[in-house]
Coordinates of C-alpha atoms in Angstrom, one line a residue:
M1 CA -110.0 -1.5 164.3
A2 CA -112.2 -1.0 167.4
S3 CA -115.3 -1.0 165.2
I4 CA -114.2 -4.1 163.5
A5 CA -113.7 -5.8 166.9
L6 CA -117.0 -4.7 168.1
T7 CA -118.7 -5.9 165.0
S8 CA -117.0 -9.2 165.4
S9 CA -118.1 -9.3 169.0
C10 CA -121.7 -8.7 168.0
S11 CA -121.8 -11.4 165.4
L12 CA -120.1 -13.9 167.6
G13 CA -122.3 -13.1 170.7
F14 CA -125.7 -13.0 169.0
G15 CA -125.5 -15.8 166.5
A16 CA -128.5 -17.5 168.2
H17 CA -131.4 -16.5 170.4
R18 CA -129.7 -18.2 173.3
P19 CA -125.9 -18.1 173.4
S20 CA -124.1 -21.3 173.6
L21 CA -121.5 -22.2 176.1
R22 CA -118.8 -21.7 173.4
S23 CA -120.0 -18.2 172.7
R24 CA -120.2 -17.3 176.3
S25 CA -116.6 -18.5 176.9
L26 CA -115.3 -16.4 173.9
K27 CA -117.1 -13.2 174.9
P28 CA -114.6 -12.0 177.6
T29 CA -111.6 -12.7 175.3
V30 CA -113.2 -10.8 172.4
L31 CA -114.1 -7.9 174.6
L32 CA -110.5 -7.7 176.0
T33 CA -109.1 -7.9 172.5
S34 CA -111.4 -5.1 171.4
S35 CA -110.4 -2.9 174.3
L36 CA -106.7 -3.5 173.6
I37 CA -107.1 -2.8 169.9
S38 CA -109.0 0.4 170.6
R39 CA -106.4 1.7 172.9
S40 CA -103.6 0.8 170.4
A41 CA -105.5 2.7 167.6
E42 CA -105.9 5.8 169.9
N43 CA -102.1 5.7 170.7
R44 CA -101.3 5.5 166.9
A45 CA -103.7 8.3 166.1
F46 CA -102.1 10.5 168.8
L47 CA -98.6 9.7 167.4
L48 CA -99.7 10.4 163.8
K49 CA -101.3 13.7 164.9
S50 CA -98.1 14.8 166.7
N51 CA -95.8 13.9 163.8
A52 CA -98.1 15.7 161.3
A53 CA -98.1 18.8 163.5
R54 CA -94.3 18.7 163.7
L55 CA -93.9 18.2 159.9
L56 CA -96.5 20.9 159.0
S57 CA -95.3 23.6 161.3
P58 CA -92.7 24.9 158.8
L59 CA -95.4 25.0 156.2
R60 CA -97.7 26.9 158.5
N61 CA -94.9 29.4 159.1
S62 CA -94.3 29.8 155.4
A63 CA -98.0 30.0 154.7
S64 CA -98.1 33.2 156.7
K65 CA -95.9 34.9 154.1
P66 CA -97.5 36.7 151.1
G67 CA -98.4 34.3 148.2
A68 CA -97.6 31.2 150.3
H69 CA -101.2 29.9 150.2
R70 CA -101.1 29.9 146.4
S71 CA -97.7 28.1 146.4
L72 CA -99.0 25.5 148.8
A73 CA -102.1 24.9 146.8
V74 CA -100.1 24.5 143.6
K75 CA -97.7 22.0 145.3
A76 CA -100.6 20.1 146.8
A77 CA -102.4 19.9 143.5
A78 CA -99.2 18.8 141.7
S79 CA -98.6 16.1 144.3
A80 CA -102.1 14.8 144.3
P81 CA -102.4 11.2 143.0
G82 CA -103.7 11.0 139.5
T83 CA -103.1 14.7 138.7
A84 CA -101.6 15.2 135.2
V85 CA -98.3 17.2 135.4
S86 CA -97.9 19.5 132.3
P87 CA -94.5 19.1 130.6
P88 CA -92.2 22.1 130.6
A89 CA -92.7 24.6 127.8
Q90 CA -90.5 23.9 124.8
P91 CA -88.2 26.8 123.7
W92 CA -89.1 28.5 120.5
Q93 CA -87.4 26.8 117.6
G94 CA -88.3 29.3 114.9
A95 CA -86.8 32.6 113.8
A96 CA -85.7 35.4 116.1
M97 CA -88.6 37.7 115.4
T98 CA -87.0 41.1 116.0
P99 CA -84.1 40.6 113.5
L100 CA -86.5 38.9 111.0
L101 CA -88.9 41.9 111.2
A102 CA -86.0 44.3 110.8
S103 CA -84.9 42.4 107.6
I104 CA -88.4 42.4 106.2
A105 CA -88.9 46.1 107.0
T106 CA -85.7 47.0 105.1
G107 CA -86.9 45.3 102.0
V108 CA -90.5 46.6 102.2
I109 CA -89.4 50.2 102.8
L110 CA -86.9 50.2 99.9
W111 CA -89.4 48.4 97.7
F112 CA -91.9 51.3 97.9
V113 CA -89.2 54.1 97.6
P114 CA -89.7 55.8 94.2
V115 CA -87.4 54.3 91.6
P116 CA -84.6 56.7 90.5
A117 CA -84.4 57.8 86.9
G118 CA -82.3 55.5 84.9
V119 CA -83.0 52.4 87.0
S120 CA -85.4 49.7 86.0
R121 CA -88.2 48.6 88.3
N122 CA -86.8 45.0 88.4
A123 CA -83.3 46.3 89.4
W124 CA -84.8 48.3 92.2
Q125 CA -86.9 45.5 93.5
L126 CA -83.9 43.1 93.4
L127 CA -81.9 45.7 95.3
A128 CA -84.6 45.8 98.0
I129 CA -84.5 42.0 98.3
F130 CA -80.7 41.9 98.3
L131 CA -80.4 44.5 101.1
A132 CA -83.1 42.8 103.1
T133 CA -81.1 39.5 102.7
I134 CA -77.9 41.3 103.8
V135 CA -79.6 42.7 106.9
G136 CA -80.9 39.2 107.6
I137 CA -77.4 37.7 107.2
I138 CA -76.0 40.3 109.6
T139 CA -78.7 40.0 112.3
Q140 CA -79.2 36.2 111.7
P141 CA -82.8 35.6 112.6
L142 CA -82.2 32.1 111.1
P143 CA -79.0 30.3 109.9
L144 CA -77.3 32.0 107.0
G145 CA -78.4 29.4 104.4
A146 CA -82.0 29.7 105.5
V147 CA -81.9 33.5 105.2
A148 CA -80.3 33.4 101.7
L149 CA -82.8 30.8 100.6
M150 CA -85.7 33.0 101.8
G151 CA -84.2 35.9 99.8
L152 CA -84.1 33.7 96.6
G153 CA -87.7 32.7 97.4
A154 CA -88.8 36.3 97.6
S155 CA -87.1 37.0 94.3
V156 CA -88.9 34.2 92.5
L157 CA -92.3 34.9 94.3
T158 CA -92.2 38.6 93.2
K159 CA -91.2 37.7 89.7
T160 CA -88.0 39.8 90.1
L161 CA -86.0 36.7 89.1
T162 CA -87.0 33.6 87.3
F163 CA -86.3 30.3 89.2
S164 CA -83.4 29.5 86.9
A165 CA -81.9 32.9 87.3
A166 CA -82.3 32.9 91.1
F167 CA -80.5 29.5 91.4
S168 CA -78.0 30.1 88.5
A169 CA -75.0 30.6 90.8
F170 CA -75.3 27.0 92.2
G171 CA -73.6 26.1 88.9
D172 CA -70.8 28.6 89.6
P173 CA -67.5 26.9 90.5
I174 CA -66.5 29.2 93.4
P175 CA -69.2 28.1 95.9
W176 CA -68.4 24.4 95.1
L177 CA -64.7 25.0 95.5
I178 CA -65.4 26.5 99.0
A179 CA -67.6 23.5 99.9
L180 CA -64.8 21.1 98.7
A181 CA -62.3 22.9 100.9
F182 CA -64.4 21.9 104.0
F183 CA -64.3 18.2 102.8
F184 CA -60.5 18.4 102.5
A185 CA -60.4 19.8 106.0
R186 CA -62.4 16.8 107.2
G187 CA -59.7 14.5 105.7
F188 CA -56.9 16.5 107.4
I189 CA -58.5 16.2 110.8
K190 CA -59.7 12.6 110.5
T191 CA -56.4 11.1 109.3
G192 CA -54.4 13.1 111.9
L193 CA -52.2 14.6 109.1
G194 CA -53.4 18.1 110.1
N195 CA -52.3 17.5 113.7
R196 CA -49.0 16.1 112.6
I197 CA -48.2 19.2 110.5
A198 CA -49.6 21.4 113.2
Y199 CA -47.3 19.9 115.8
H200 CA -44.3 20.5 113.5
F201 CA -45.3 24.2 113.3
V202 CA -45.7 24.3 117.0
K203 CA -42.3 22.7 117.5
L204 CA -40.6 25.3 115.3
F205 CA -42.6 28.4 116.1
G206 CA -44.9 27.6 119.0
S207 CA -43.2 29.3 121.8
S208 CA -45.4 32.3 121.1
S209 CA -48.8 32.7 119.5
L210 CA -47.5 35.7 117.5
G211 CA -44.6 33.7 116.1
L212 CA -47.0 30.9 115.1
G213 CA -49.3 33.3 113.3
Y214 CA -46.5 35.0 111.4
S215 CA -45.2 31.6 110.3
L216 CA -48.6 30.8 108.7
V217 CA -49.0 34.3 107.2
F218 CA -45.7 34.2 105.3
S219 CA -46.0 30.6 104.3
E220 CA -49.4 31.4 102.7
A221 CA -47.8 34.5 101.0
L222 CA -45.0 32.3 99.5
L223 CA -47.7 30.1 97.8
A224 CA -49.7 33.1 96.5
P225 CA -47.8 33.5 93.2
A226 CA -48.1 29.8 92.4
I227 CA -51.8 29.2 93.3
P228 CA -54.0 31.7 91.6
S229 CA -57.2 30.7 93.5
V230 CA -57.4 32.3 97.0
S231 CA -60.2 29.9 97.8
A232 CA -58.0 26.9 97.0
R233 CA -54.9 28.3 98.6
A234 CA -56.4 29.7 101.9
G235 CA -59.3 27.4 102.1
G236 CA -58.0 24.1 100.7
I237 CA -54.5 24.2 102.2
F238 CA -54.3 26.6 105.1
L239 CA -57.8 26.4 106.7
P240 CA -57.3 22.7 107.6
L241 CA -53.9 23.5 109.0
V242 CA -55.1 26.4 111.0
K243 CA -58.0 24.4 112.4
S244 CA -55.6 21.6 113.4
L245 CA -53.3 24.1 115.1
C246 CA -56.2 25.5 117.1
V247 CA -57.3 22.1 118.2
A248 CA -53.7 21.1 119.1
C249 CA -53.4 24.2 121.3
G250 CA -56.7 23.5 123.1
S251 CA -58.8 26.1 121.3
N252 CA -62.1 24.6 120.1
V253 CA -65.4 25.8 118.9
G254 CA -68.4 25.7 121.3
D255 CA -66.6 25.1 124.6
G256 CA -65.6 28.7 125.4
T257 CA -61.9 28.3 124.3
E258 CA -62.3 30.0 121.0
N259 CA -60.3 33.1 122.1
K260 CA -57.5 31.0 123.5
L261 CA -55.9 31.0 120.0
G262 CA -58.4 30.2 117.3
S263 CA -60.3 33.6 117.0
W264 CA -57.2 35.6 116.5
L265 CA -55.5 33.1 114.2
M266 CA -58.5 32.6 112.0
L267 CA -59.1 36.3 111.5
T268 CA -55.4 37.0 111.0
C269 CA -55.0 34.3 108.4
F270 CA -58.1 35.5 106.5
Q271 CA -57.2 39.1 106.5
T272 CA -53.6 38.4 105.3
S273 CA -54.9 36.1 102.5
V274 CA -56.5 39.2 100.8
I275 CA -53.2 41.0 101.2
S276 CA -51.1 38.2 99.6
S277 CA -53.7 38.0 96.8
A278 CA -53.1 41.7 96.1
M279 CA -49.3 41.3 95.9
F280 CA -49.1 39.1 92.7
L281 CA -50.9 39.1 89.4
T282 CA -51.4 35.3 89.9
G283 CA -52.4 35.7 93.5
M284 CA -56.2 35.8 92.7
A285 CA -58.2 34.5 89.8
A286 CA -59.7 37.9 89.0
N287 CA -56.4 39.8 88.9
P288 CA -55.8 39.0 85.2
L289 CA -59.2 40.5 84.6
S290 CA -58.1 43.7 86.0
A291 CA -55.0 43.6 83.8
N292 CA -57.1 42.8 80.8
L293 CA -59.6 45.7 81.5
T294 CA -56.6 48.0 82.0
F295 CA -55.3 47.2 78.5
N296 CA -58.8 47.7 77.0
T297 CA -59.3 51.0 78.7
I298 CA -55.9 52.8 78.6
K299 CA -54.0 50.5 76.2
Q300 CA -51.3 49.8 78.7
T301 CA -50.2 46.3 79.8
I302 CA -49.7 45.3 83.5
G303 CA -47.0 42.5 83.5
W304 CA -46.4 40.0 86.3
T305 CA -43.1 41.8 87.3
D306 CA -44.7 45.2 87.1
W307 CA -47.5 44.2 89.4
A308 CA -45.1 42.4 91.9
K309 CA -42.7 45.3 91.9
A310 CA -45.4 47.9 92.7
A311 CA -47.1 45.7 95.4
I312 CA -44.2 44.2 97.2
V313 CA -43.4 47.1 99.6
P314 CA -47.0 48.0 100.7
G315 CA -47.8 44.3 100.7
L316 CA -45.0 43.4 103.1
V317 CA -45.8 46.3 105.4
S318 CA -49.4 45.1 105.6
L319 CA -48.4 41.5 106.3
I320 CA -46.3 42.7 109.2
V321 CA -48.8 45.4 110.6
V322 CA -52.1 43.6 110.3
P323 CA -51.3 40.5 112.5
M324 CA -49.7 42.7 115.1
L325 CA -52.7 45.1 115.1
L326 CA -55.1 42.2 115.5
Y327 CA -52.9 40.8 118.2
V328 CA -53.3 44.0 120.2
I329 CA -57.1 44.7 119.6
Y330 CA -58.3 41.0 119.4
P331 CA -55.6 39.1 121.3
P332 CA -55.4 35.4 122.0
T333 CA -55.7 34.7 125.7
V334 CA -52.6 32.4 125.4
K335 CA -49.7 34.5 124.2
S336 CA -46.7 32.7 125.4
S337 CA -46.2 28.9 125.7
P338 CA -42.5 28.1 126.2
D339 CA -43.3 24.5 126.9
A340 CA -45.4 24.1 123.7
P341 CA -42.5 23.1 121.4
K342 CA -41.4 20.4 123.8
L343 CA -45.0 19.1 124.2
A344 CA -45.4 19.1 120.4
K345 CA -42.2 17.1 120.0
E346 CA -43.5 14.5 122.5
R347 CA -46.8 14.3 120.7
L348 CA -45.1 13.7 117.4
E349 CA -43.0 10.9 118.9
K350 CA -46.2 9.4 120.4
M351 CA -48.0 9.6 116.9
G352 CA -45.2 7.5 115.4
P353 CA -44.7 7.1 111.7
M354 CA -47.4 8.2 109.2
S355 CA -50.4 5.9 108.8
T356 CA -51.5 4.7 105.4
N357 CA -54.4 7.1 105.4
E358 CA -52.1 10.0 106.2
K359 CA -49.9 9.1 103.3
I360 CA -52.9 9.0 101.0
M361 CA -54.1 12.3 102.3
A362 CA -50.7 13.9 101.8
G363 CA -50.3 12.5 98.3
T364 CA -53.8 13.7 97.4
L365 CA -53.0 17.2 98.7
L366 CA -49.8 17.3 96.7
L367 CA -51.6 16.2 93.5
T368 CA -54.4 18.8 94.0
V369 CA -51.9 21.6 94.7
G370 CA -49.9 20.6 91.7
L371 CA -53.1 20.8 89.5
W372 CA -53.9 24.2 91.1
I373 CA -50.4 25.5 90.2
F374 CA -50.1 23.9 86.7
G375 CA -53.7 23.6 85.9
G376 CA -53.6 26.4 83.3
M377 CA -51.1 24.4 81.3
L378 CA -53.1 21.3 81.5
N379 CA -56.5 23.0 81.0
V380 CA -57.7 21.9 84.4
D381 CA -59.5 24.5 86.5
A382 CA -59.3 24.8 90.3
V383 CA -62.7 23.2 91.1
T384 CA -62.0 20.2 88.8
A385 CA -58.7 19.7 90.5
A386 CA -60.5 19.7 93.9
I387 CA -63.1 17.2 92.7
V388 CA -60.3 14.9 91.5
G389 CA -58.7 15.1 94.9
L390 CA -61.9 14.4 96.8
S391 CA -62.7 11.5 94.5
I392 CA -59.4 9.9 95.5
L393 CA -60.2 10.4 99.2
L394 CA -63.7 8.9 98.7
I395 CA -62.4 5.9 96.7
T396 CA -59.8 5.0 99.2
G397 CA -62.2 5.6 102.2
V398 CA -60.0 8.3 103.7
V399 CA -63.2 10.4 103.7
T400 CA -66.7 8.9 103.3
W401 CA -69.6 10.4 101.6
K402 CA -71.6 10.2 104.8
E403 CA -69.0 12.4 106.5
C404 CA -69.2 14.9 103.6
L405 CA -73.0 15.0 104.0
A406 CA -72.5 15.6 107.8
E407 CA -70.4 18.8 107.0
G408 CA -73.4 21.1 107.6
V409 CA -71.3 24.2 107.5
A410 CA -70.1 23.3 104.0
W411 CA -73.6 22.9 102.6
D412 CA -74.8 26.0 104.5
T413 CA -72.0 28.1 103.0
L414 CA -72.6 26.7 99.6
T415 CA -76.3 27.8 99.8
W416 CA -75.9 31.4 101.1
F417 CA -72.8 32.2 99.0
A418 CA -74.4 31.0 95.8
A419 CA -77.5 33.0 96.6
L420 CA -75.6 36.2 97.1
I421 CA -73.6 35.6 94.0
A422 CA -76.8 35.2 92.0
M423 CA -78.5 38.3 93.4
A424 CA -75.3 40.5 93.0
G425 CA -74.8 39.2 89.5
Y426 CA -78.3 40.1 88.4
L427 CA -78.0 43.6 90.0
N428 CA -75.2 44.1 87.5
K429 CA -77.1 42.5 84.6
Y430 CA -80.2 44.7 85.4
G431 CA -78.0 47.8 85.0
L432 CA -78.0 49.0 88.7
I433 CA -74.2 48.9 89.1
S434 CA -73.6 50.8 85.9
W435 CA -76.1 53.4 86.9
F436 CA -74.4 53.7 90.3
S437 CA -71.0 54.1 88.6
Q438 CA -72.2 56.8 86.3
T439 CA -73.8 58.6 89.1
V440 CA -70.6 58.6 91.1
V441 CA -68.6 59.7 88.1
K442 CA -70.9 62.7 87.5
F443 CA -70.8 63.7 91.1
V444 CA -67.1 63.5 91.6
G445 CA -66.4 65.1 88.3
G446 CA -68.6 68.1 89.1
L447 CA -66.7 68.9 92.4
G448 CA -63.8 70.6 90.6
L449 CA -61.2 69.1 92.9
S450 CA -57.6 68.2 92.2
W451 CA -56.9 64.8 90.7
Q452 CA -55.5 63.5 93.9
A453 CA -58.6 64.5 95.9
S454 CA -60.9 63.2 93.2
F455 CA -59.1 59.9 92.9
G456 CA -59.2 59.6 96.7
I457 CA -63.0 59.9 96.6
L458 CA -63.3 57.4 93.8
V459 CA -61.1 55.0 95.6
I460 CA -63.3 55.1 98.8
L461 CA -66.5 54.7 96.8
Y462 CA -65.0 51.8 94.7
F463 CA -63.7 50.1 97.8
Y464 CA -66.7 50.3 100.1
S465 CA -69.2 49.5 97.3
H466 CA -67.9 46.0 97.7
Y467 CA -70.5 45.4 100.5
F468 CA -72.9 44.9 97.6
F469 CA -70.7 42.2 95.9
A470 CA -70.1 38.5 96.7
S471 CA -67.3 38.2 94.2
G472 CA -64.2 40.2 93.4
A473 CA -64.5 39.3 89.7
A474 CA -68.1 40.6 89.6
H475 CA -67.1 43.9 91.2
I476 CA -64.1 44.3 88.8
G477 CA -66.2 43.5 85.8
A478 CA -69.0 45.9 86.8
M479 CA -67.0 48.9 88.0
F480 CA -63.3 48.8 87.2
T481 CA -63.6 50.2 83.6
A482 CA -66.0 53.1 84.6
F483 CA -63.9 54.2 87.6
L484 CA -60.6 54.0 85.7
S485 CA -62.0 56.0 82.8
V486 CA -63.3 58.7 85.1
A487 CA -60.1 58.8 87.2
S488 CA -58.1 59.2 83.9
A489 CA -60.5 61.9 82.7
L490 CA -60.0 63.8 86.0
G491 CA -56.2 63.9 85.6
T492 CA -55.1 60.8 87.5
P493 CA -52.1 59.1 85.8
P494 CA -53.9 56.2 84.0
Y495 CA -51.3 53.5 84.8
F496 CA -51.1 54.5 88.4
G497 CA -54.9 54.6 88.7
A498 CA -55.2 51.1 87.2
M499 CA -52.6 49.7 89.6
V500 CA -54.3 51.1 92.6
L501 CA -57.8 49.9 91.6
A502 CA -56.4 46.5 90.9
F503 CA -54.7 46.2 94.3
L504 CA -57.9 47.4 96.1
S505 CA -60.0 44.9 94.2
N506 CA -58.3 42.3 96.4
L507 CA -58.0 44.2 99.7
M508 CA -61.8 45.0 99.7
G509 CA -62.5 41.3 100.0
G510 CA -61.7 41.6 103.7
L511 CA -64.7 43.7 104.5
T512 CA -67.3 40.9 104.8
H513 CA -67.7 37.1 105.2
Y514 CA -68.7 36.8 101.6
G515 CA -66.6 39.3 99.8
I516 CA -63.8 37.0 98.5
G517 CA -63.4 33.2 98.1
S518 CA -61.4 32.7 101.3
A519 CA -64.0 34.6 103.5
P520 CA -66.8 32.0 103.8
V521 CA -64.2 29.2 104.5
F522 CA -62.6 31.0 107.4
Y523 CA -65.8 32.4 108.7
G524 CA -67.4 29.0 108.5
A525 CA -64.9 27.7 111.0
N526 CA -67.2 29.5 113.6
Y527 CA -64.3 30.9 115.7
V528 CA -65.2 34.6 115.1
P529 CA -68.8 36.0 115.6
L530 CA -70.3 37.8 112.6
A531 CA -70.4 41.2 114.3
K532 CA -66.7 41.1 115.1
W533 CA -65.9 39.7 111.6
W534 CA -67.5 42.8 110.0
G535 CA -66.2 45.2 112.7
Y536 CA -62.6 44.2 112.4
G537 CA -63.0 43.8 108.7
F538 CA -63.9 47.5 108.4
L539 CA -61.0 48.5 110.8
I540 CA -58.4 46.5 108.9
S541 CA -59.7 48.0 105.6
V542 CA -58.9 51.5 106.9
V543 CA -55.5 50.4 107.9
N544 CA -54.8 48.7 104.5
I545 CA -56.0 51.8 102.6
I546 CA -53.6 54.0 104.7
I547 CA -50.7 51.6 104.2
W548 CA -51.2 51.1 100.5
L549 CA -52.0 54.7 99.6
G550 CA -49.5 56.1 102.1
V551 CA -46.4 53.8 102.2
G552 CA -47.4 52.5 98.7
G553 CA -47.8 56.1 97.3
I554 CA -44.3 57.0 98.4
W555 CA -42.9 53.7 96.9
W556 CA -44.8 54.2 93.7
K557 CA -43.4 57.8 93.4
A558 CA -39.9 56.4 94.0
I559 CA -40.3 53.8 91.1
G560 CA -41.9 56.4 88.8
L561 CA -45.4 55.1 88.8
W562 CA -46.8 58.6 89.1

């Protein structure tokens, strides 16, 4: 400002060779103004300097610390006008590389292992891809559907399977029945019918989580003789109810409240669904296949009453023990809720009478269940009955197709379950399963053991080979006859051996999240992590084997089965 004033003064004072009177009269004023401006600028500079020193003193102190100069330089550069600030690095959206490499390594190593005698090259290659896919499904480098699709892609790329063979199981009714169960669950939740039924359960049994669980377990077991599809029974009827109960009790997926009730209840209802399936000839769609193969192998018939009589005692013991065991080792955090029945009653009163959509949902469910029960007489299979029910829901607008498309878990489950069914089915068609059965038979037969010990080994091998199957029917069709024949040849009472293998053909479905039709549905609810699903599945399998061969063995002796 002083320089400006001085410049002004010069221009005003020397505008001509001889200054005019006007210029002379202005000169003292201009000089005074210049002096005042100069002093004011100096004062402001002093104040600015003092303030800057005060503000920068903490920075000087921090600058004396190691690495501070670099930090200050970065901050200064970042705050400089016109400097582009780089956006934060985006997280990796692709596969988890360590699990992916583990999966690939499993397949590559097995691929180059010498093929055993009696096994075709195609069968061995498919086994390598199948096991790599299983490892991927366990470790989850990507969502399950993506892992399974990659497995199918590898099968087609290596010419192990044709495209039509690899995707053949997408025409299988079971994966579609599972997907349809998710759509029914959406209708239950959307209309509020699920909450209404859930609140009635809570009102009657909700003072304790254990009482609530047992009420569901025995309700499902009562329906088992009437509904021969475990996918329809557990997935179509009880999964929506269980999900509604979890939500009603404040146990939701993704907000940290899964263990409040949902984790225990989901795992309990799934594990007991395989037990109820084992208790009745009509409890699971593949049970009549076991009876048919029994007749073809040993020429003895397993009737409905014979099956139920033999299974009722070990079955009831398992239904009592398994929920209690899971309650101890995988407990819900909320065990007692004495106010829950009262709260449920208040919620029911607040809901008022059933809405139109609830009535349509209830009527559709009754129609679908009726077709599941009497479909054999009407020549209507389970998946057709489910499609009829869903069609009614779509036509009436209770569920929209956009909502079905948004059920990502349903489509993901359809993809990976169909992929595993296809690969497991072709392992059987390529002769790998029969080779495995014959190898086991020769090994056990050459040990020279008593029939009890030999049968025990056969049972364990038959049971745990189910890790390689995504269908109870496929396992029964591939191995039941061979194992029953060998057991009989080694001295096992044939009828007794057939019964035990038939019961275990249901119980082994609890091992994995793909081993039986109800597994993908309950696992897909996302309340139980995969590692815990497999871990508890193995533990419960041991408990079931002990109960069915121990308590069941005593009961079977008492009724003269052996």
